[in-house]
mmCIF file of C-alpha atoms in Angstrom:
data_model
loop_
_atom_site.group_PDB
_atom_site.id
_atom_site.type_symbol
_atom_site.label_atom_id
_atom_site.label_comp_id
_atom_site.label_asym_id
_atom_site.label_seq_id
_atom_site.Cartn_x
_atom_site.Cartn_y
_atom_site.Cartn_z
ATOM 1 C CA GLN A 1 -3.387 -16.252 -11.218
ATOM 2 C CA GLU A 2 -2.151 -12.592 -10.942
ATOM 3 C CA HIS A 3 1.170 -12.178 -9.239
ATOM 4 C CA LEU A 4 3.716 -9.530 -8.418
ATOM 5 C CA VAL A 5 7.210 -10.603 -7.380
ATOM 6 C CA GLU A 6 9.818 -8.180 -6.050
ATOM 7 C CA SER A 7 13.555 -8.762 -6.263
ATOM 8 C CA GLY A 8 16.857 -6.921 -6.063
ATOM 9 C CA GLY A 9 16.917 -6.111 -2.351
ATOM 10 C CA GLY A 10 20.033 -6.549 -0.181
ATOM 11 C CA VAL A 11 22.498 -4.925 2.168
ATOM 12 C CA VAL A 12 24.085 -1.714 0.827
ATOM 13 C CA GLN A 13 26.311 0.999 2.276
ATOM 14 C CA PRO A 14 25.014 4.614 2.691
ATOM 15 C CA GLY A 15 25.426 6.658 -0.463
ATOM 16 C CA ARG A 16 25.426 3.595 -2.781
ATOM 17 C CA SER A 17 22.764 2.508 -5.294
ATOM 18 C CA LEU A 18 20.360 -0.347 -5.675
ATOM 19 C CA ARG A 19 17.805 -1.281 -8.332
ATOM 20 C CA LEU A 20 14.697 -3.187 -7.479
ATOM 21 C CA SER A 21 12.566 -5.139 -9.916
ATOM 22 C CA CYS A 22 8.954 -6.160 -9.828
ATOM 23 C CA GLY A 23 7.842 -8.908 -12.165
ATOM 24 C CA ALA A 24 4.134 -9.241 -13.109
ATOM 25 C CA SER A 25 2.223 -12.163 -14.373
ATOM 26 C CA GLY A 26 -1.329 -13.229 -15.027
ATOM 27 C CA PHE A 27 -2.569 -9.834 -16.079
ATOM 28 C CA THR A 28 -1.979 -7.252 -18.749
ATOM 29 C CA PHE A 29 0.749 -5.280 -17.126
ATOM 30 C CA SER A 30 0.647 -2.473 -19.595
ATOM 31 C CA SER A 31 -2.857 -1.467 -18.764
ATOM 32 C CA TYR A 32 -2.208 -0.624 -15.052
ATOM 33 C CA GLY A 33 -0.428 2.114 -13.118
ATOM 34 C CA MET A 34 1.925 0.874 -10.602
ATOM 35 C CA HIS A 35 3.377 1.858 -7.296
ATOM 36 C CA TRP A 36 6.170 1.247 -4.863
ATOM 37 C CA VAL A 37 5.408 1.160 -1.145
ATOM 38 C CA ARG A 38 7.823 0.509 1.614
ATOM 39 C CA GLN A 39 7.362 -0.639 5.218
ATOM 40 C CA THR A 40 9.403 -0.206 8.268
ATOM 41 C CA PRO A 41 8.549 -1.306 11.848
ATOM 42 C CA GLY A 42 8.724 2.249 13.042
ATOM 43 C CA LYS A 43 6.877 4.079 10.249
ATOM 44 C CA GLY A 44 4.381 1.420 8.969
ATOM 45 C CA LEU A 45 3.447 1.631 5.288
ATOM 46 C CA GLU A 46 4.914 4.554 3.233
ATOM 47 C CA TRP A 47 3.909 5.277 -0.267
ATOM 48 C CA VAL A 48 7.067 5.802 -2.266
ATOM 49 C CA ALA A 49 6.417 6.286 -6.005
ATOM 50 C CA VAL A 50 3.810 5.906 -8.666
ATOM 51 C CA LEU A 51 4.085 5.460 -12.484
ATOM 52 C CA TRP A 52 1.309 5.666 -15.004
ATOM 53 C CA TYR A 53 0.490 2.618 -17.324
ATOM 54 C CA ASP A 54 2.477 4.000 -20.210
ATOM 55 C CA GLY A 55 5.308 5.430 -18.264
ATOM 56 C CA SER A 56 4.332 8.989 -19.059
ATOM 57 C CA HIS A 57 3.800 10.373 -15.616
ATOM 58 C CA GLU A 58 5.484 9.748 -12.284
ATOM 59 C CA ASN A 59 5.355 11.107 -8.827
ATOM 60 C CA TYR A 60 7.319 10.557 -5.572
ATOM 61 C CA THR A 61 7.136 11.074 -1.893
ATOM 62 C CA ASP A 62 9.158 14.103 -0.847
ATOM 63 C CA SER A 63 11.846 12.112 0.949
ATOM 64 C CA VAL A 64 12.979 10.316 -2.151
ATOM 65 C CA LYS A 65 12.587 12.994 -4.805
ATOM 66 C CA GLY A 66 15.873 13.406 -6.775
ATOM 67 C CA ARG A 67 17.214 10.072 -5.484
ATOM 68 C CA PHE A 68 14.871 7.430 -6.574
ATOM 69 C CA THR A 69 13.459 6.807 -10.096
ATOM 70 C CA ILE A 70 10.456 4.642 -10.968
ATOM 71 C CA SER A 71 10.378 3.007 -14.473
ATOM 72 C CA ARG A 72 8.804 0.151 -16.357
ATOM 73 C CA ASP A 73 9.377 -2.068 -19.282
ATOM 74 C CA ASN A 74 5.907 -3.172 -20.506
ATOM 75 C CA SER A 75 7.494 -5.531 -22.948
ATOM 76 C CA LYS A 76 8.915 -7.458 -20.168
ATOM 77 C CA ASN A 77 6.047 -6.953 -17.655
ATOM 78 C CA THR A 78 8.558 -5.509 -15.133
ATOM 79 C CA LEU A 79 8.497 -2.505 -12.893
ATOM 80 C CA PHE A 80 11.740 -0.916 -11.507
ATOM 81 C CA LEU A 81 12.898 1.345 -8.710
ATOM 82 C CA GLN A 82 16.360 2.780 -9.199
ATOM 83 C CA MET A 83 17.489 3.967 -5.743
ATOM 84 C CA ASN A 84 20.570 6.204 -5.591
ATOM 85 C CA SER A 85 22.242 8.086 -2.676
ATOM 86 C CA LEU A 86 20.769 5.637 -0.278
ATOM 87 C CA ARG A 87 20.312 6.595 3.398
ATOM 88 C CA VAL A 88 20.016 4.576 6.473
ATOM 89 C CA GLU A 89 16.436 5.766 6.718
ATOM 90 C CA ASP A 90 15.669 4.050 3.391
ATOM 91 C CA THR A 91 16.071 0.633 5.140
ATOM 92 C CA ALA A 92 12.657 -1.049 4.606
ATOM 93 C CA LEU A 93 10.740 -3.907 2.963
ATOM 94 C CA TYR A 94 9.776 -2.613 -0.448
ATOM 95 C CA TYR A 95 6.577 -3.692 -2.057
ATOM 96 C CA CYS A 96 5.275 -3.043 -5.585
ATOM 97 C CA ALA A 97 1.525 -2.755 -5.872
ATOM 98 C CA ARG A 98 -0.909 -2.419 -8.766
ATOM 99 C CA SER A 99 -3.286 0.501 -9.129
ATOM 100 C CA VAL A 100 -6.816 -0.194 -10.409
ATOM 101 C CA ALA A 101 -6.403 2.997 -12.600
ATOM 102 C CA ALA A 102 -4.207 3.130 -15.615
ATOM 103 C CA ARG A 103 -3.278 6.762 -14.788
ATOM 104 C CA ALA A 104 -2.999 5.719 -11.128
ATOM 105 C CA ASN A 105 -3.900 9.321 -9.706
ATOM 106 C CA ARG A 106 -7.046 8.052 -8.096
ATOM 107 C CA GLY A 107 -6.867 4.395 -7.817
ATOM 108 C CA TYR A 108 -6.611 2.040 -4.896
ATOM 109 C CA PHE A 109 -4.051 -0.783 -4.816
ATOM 110 C CA ASP A 110 -5.673 -4.098 -5.577
ATOM 111 C CA LEU A 111 -2.673 -6.376 -5.951
ATOM 112 C CA TRP A 112 0.557 -6.366 -3.842
ATOM 113 C CA GLY A 113 3.706 -8.582 -3.849
ATOM 114 C CA ARG A 114 5.465 -9.964 -0.867
ATOM 115 C CA GLY A 115 8.269 -7.470 -0.813
ATOM 116 C CA THR A 116 12.077 -7.288 -1.077
ATOM 117 C CA LEU A 117 14.156 -6.148 1.885
ATOM 118 C CA VAL A 118 16.568 -3.294 1.544
ATOM 119 C CA THR A 119 19.066 -2.672 4.391
ATOM 120 C CA VAL A 120 21.228 0.404 4.238
ATOM 121 C CA SER A 121 24.097 0.112 6.694
ATOM 122 C CA SER A 122 27.732 0.791 6.936
ATOM 123 C CA ASP B 1 -0.435 16.977 2.955
ATOM 124 C CA ILE B 2 -3.385 15.180 4.316
ATOM 125 C CA GLN B 3 -2.710 13.061 7.375
ATOM 126 C CA MET B 4 -4.393 9.773 8.250
ATOM 127 C CA THR B 5 -4.907 8.632 11.828
ATOM 128 C CA GLN B 6 -6.355 5.378 13.236
ATOM 129 C CA SER B 7 -7.802 4.346 16.499
ATOM 130 C CA PRO B 8 -7.194 2.202 18.437
ATOM 131 C CA SER B 9 -3.614 1.222 17.688
ATOM 132 C CA SER B 10 -4.407 -2.252 18.854
ATOM 133 C CA LEU B 11 -7.317 -4.266 20.276
ATOM 134 C CA SER B 12 -8.028 -7.706 21.641
ATOM 135 C CA ALA B 13 -11.429 -9.327 21.203
ATOM 136 C CA SER B 14 -13.072 -12.609 21.562
ATOM 137 C CA VAL B 15 -14.149 -14.858 18.568
ATOM 138 C CA GLY B 16 -17.575 -13.684 17.524
ATOM 139 C CA ASP B 17 -17.204 -10.192 18.867
ATOM 140 C CA ARG B 18 -18.073 -7.118 16.727
ATOM 141 C CA VAL B 19 -14.899 -5.090 16.072
ATOM 142 C CA THR B 20 -14.713 -1.503 14.918
ATOM 143 C CA ILE B 21 -11.679 0.448 13.754
ATOM 144 C CA THR B 22 -11.740 4.104 12.994
ATOM 145 C CA CYS B 23 -9.724 6.107 10.523
ATOM 146 C CA ARG B 24 -9.781 9.986 10.264
ATOM 147 C CA ALA B 25 -8.495 12.127 7.440
ATOM 148 C CA SER B 26 -7.151 15.647 8.267
ATOM 149 C CA GLN B 27 -8.972 17.055 5.310
ATOM 150 C CA GLY B 28 -11.780 15.943 3.097
ATOM 151 C CA ILE B 29 -10.962 13.079 0.773
ATOM 152 C CA SER B 30 -14.542 12.395 -0.415
ATOM 153 C CA ASN B 31 -14.887 8.548 -0.356
ATOM 154 C CA TYR B 32 -11.376 7.881 -1.722
ATOM 155 C CA LEU B 33 -10.611 5.584 1.193
ATOM 156 C CA ALA B 34 -9.425 1.965 1.212
ATOM 157 C CA TRP B 35 -8.910 -0.544 3.906
ATOM 158 C CA TYR B 36 -6.200 -3.260 3.848
ATOM 159 C CA GLN B 37 -5.443 -6.332 5.917
ATOM 160 C CA GLN B 38 -1.885 -7.469 6.464
ATOM 161 C CA LYS B 39 -0.914 -10.785 7.943
ATOM 162 C CA PRO B 40 2.664 -11.742 9.003
ATOM 163 C CA GLY B 41 5.031 -12.350 6.193
ATOM 164 C CA GLU B 42 2.472 -11.148 3.538
ATOM 165 C CA GLY B 43 1.864 -8.089 1.606
ATOM 166 C CA PRO B 44 -1.242 -6.060 2.330
ATOM 167 C CA LYS B 45 -4.527 -7.348 0.959
ATOM 168 C CA LEU B 46 -7.342 -4.990 -0.234
ATOM 169 C CA LEU B 47 -10.522 -5.366 1.718
ATOM 170 C CA ILE B 48 -12.656 -2.347 0.981
ATOM 171 C CA TYR B 49 -12.474 0.655 -1.506
ATOM 172 C CA SER B 50 -14.588 3.754 -1.984
ATOM 173 C CA ALA B 51 -14.996 3.722 1.756
ATOM 174 C CA SER B 52 -17.649 0.976 1.725
ATOM 175 C CA THR B 53 -17.357 -1.272 -1.385
ATOM 176 C CA LEU B 54 -16.244 -4.810 -0.393
ATOM 177 C CA GLN B 55 -13.524 -6.203 -2.698
ATOM 178 C CA SER B 56 -14.419 -9.348 -4.504
ATOM 179 C CA GLY B 57 -13.777 -12.401 -2.437
ATOM 180 C CA VAL B 58 -13.736 -10.673 0.865
ATOM 181 C CA PRO B 59 -15.983 -12.138 3.527
ATOM 182 C CA SER B 60 -19.133 -10.218 4.172
ATOM 183 C CA ARG B 61 -18.393 -9.905 7.804
ATOM 184 C CA PHE B 62 -16.140 -7.028 6.811
ATOM 185 C CA SER B 63 -17.873 -3.702 6.094
ATOM 186 C CA GLY B 64 -16.936 -0.032 5.844
ATOM 187 C CA SER B 65 -18.761 3.263 6.346
ATOM 188 C CA GLU B 66 -17.959 7.020 6.242
ATOM 189 C CA SER B 67 -19.141 10.209 7.886
ATOM 190 C CA GLY B 68 -17.454 13.248 6.623
ATOM 191 C CA THR B 69 -13.724 12.634 7.308
ATOM 192 C CA ASP B 70 -14.221 9.831 9.622
ATOM 193 C CA PHE B 71 -14.234 6.212 8.327
ATOM 194 C CA THR B 72 -14.981 2.889 9.959
ATOM 195 C CA LEU B 73 -14.001 -0.633 9.360
ATOM 196 C CA THR B 74 -16.228 -3.206 11.049
ATOM 197 C CA ILE B 75 -15.798 -6.936 11.450
ATOM 198 C CA SER B 76 -19.274 -8.168 12.511
ATOM 199 C CA SER B 77 -18.084 -11.470 13.979
ATOM 200 C CA LEU B 78 -14.379 -11.824 14.664
ATOM 201 C CA GLN B 79 -12.767 -14.955 13.366
ATOM 202 C CA PRO B 80 -9.365 -16.367 14.211
ATOM 203 C CA GLU B 81 -8.135 -15.852 10.591
ATOM 204 C CA ASP B 82 -8.884 -12.050 11.143
ATOM 205 C CA VAL B 83 -5.861 -11.667 13.261
ATOM 206 C CA ALA B 84 -3.789 -9.086 11.412
ATOM 207 C CA ILE B 85 -2.923 -5.453 11.100
ATOM 208 C CA TYR B 86 -5.487 -3.282 9.361
ATOM 209 C CA TYR B 87 -4.583 0.000 7.465
ATOM 210 C CA CYS B 88 -6.663 2.722 5.995
ATOM 211 C CA GLN B 89 -5.345 4.756 2.955
ATOM 212 C CA LYS B 90 -6.422 7.721 1.002
ATOM 213 C CA TYR B 91 -6.013 7.472 -2.691
ATOM 214 C CA ASN B 92 -7.639 10.674 -4.023
ATOM 215 C CA ARG B 93 -4.279 11.916 -5.222
ATOM 216 C CA GLY B 94 -0.562 11.705 -4.148
ATOM 217 C CA PRO B 95 0.800 11.225 -1.677
ATOM 218 C CA PHE B 96 -1.191 8.110 -1.148
ATOM 219 C CA THR B 97 -0.982 8.221 2.613
ATOM 220 C CA PHE B 98 -1.652 5.197 4.926
ATOM 221 C CA GLY B 99 -2.865 5.266 8.463
ATOM 222 C CA PRO B 100 -0.542 3.905 11.149
ATOM 223 C CA GLY B 101 -2.382 0.608 11.448
ATOM 224 C CA THR B 102 -4.519 -1.205 14.059
ATOM 225 C CA LYS B 103 -3.357 -4.580 15.362
ATOM 226 C CA VAL B 104 -6.158 -7.038 15.912
ATOM 227 C CA GLU B 105 -5.629 -10.016 18.188
ATOM 228 C CA ILE B 106 -7.842 -12.666 19.662
ATOM 229 C CA LYS B 107 -8.457 -12.582 23.461
#
């Protein structure tokens, strides 16, 4: 069975950093582009970042550019999101999601995890 | 950036009713439109891609259609297990914007 499991969330003060992980199982992780998506009660689902299957290309939503970095370790079937200079408005449930496309530029999201909660508060 | 809107924001219908949710893109996205279902405590689940193609394992009471920049998700006969929030999403290129969601409840 194919699974994605997010971890690493928690409570952090504004300006600090946090690293999220997403473990993949049941499929060939290195063949798929991967995304991070976040969800807040007020803003619904917001796409955050994408990374191609081989880690060669990445893209971000404007509000996190320069602060967040998406990466992957295909040898460990794991996706990461390094979040620096966190803001109160980054508070959300963060999901990882699999793209059906290796290069992820025109692929829908066919597998999602259950999310990990990030709370940015002083 | 292309914006996605949905209507209605919520609806209440009886079991067996036909339910229709509309999604509109602010610019053309061809058929790069997906629909997701999200139940409480779960991540979203893919229902439909390419505007009208049913994902494997999804009940046939779900269907999708498109007309220009307008897209429709239809549940032909609403079931209790369909209570959820439904989101549309464009995926032709980044940003991969989602609609604001439609909450479906049973009357």
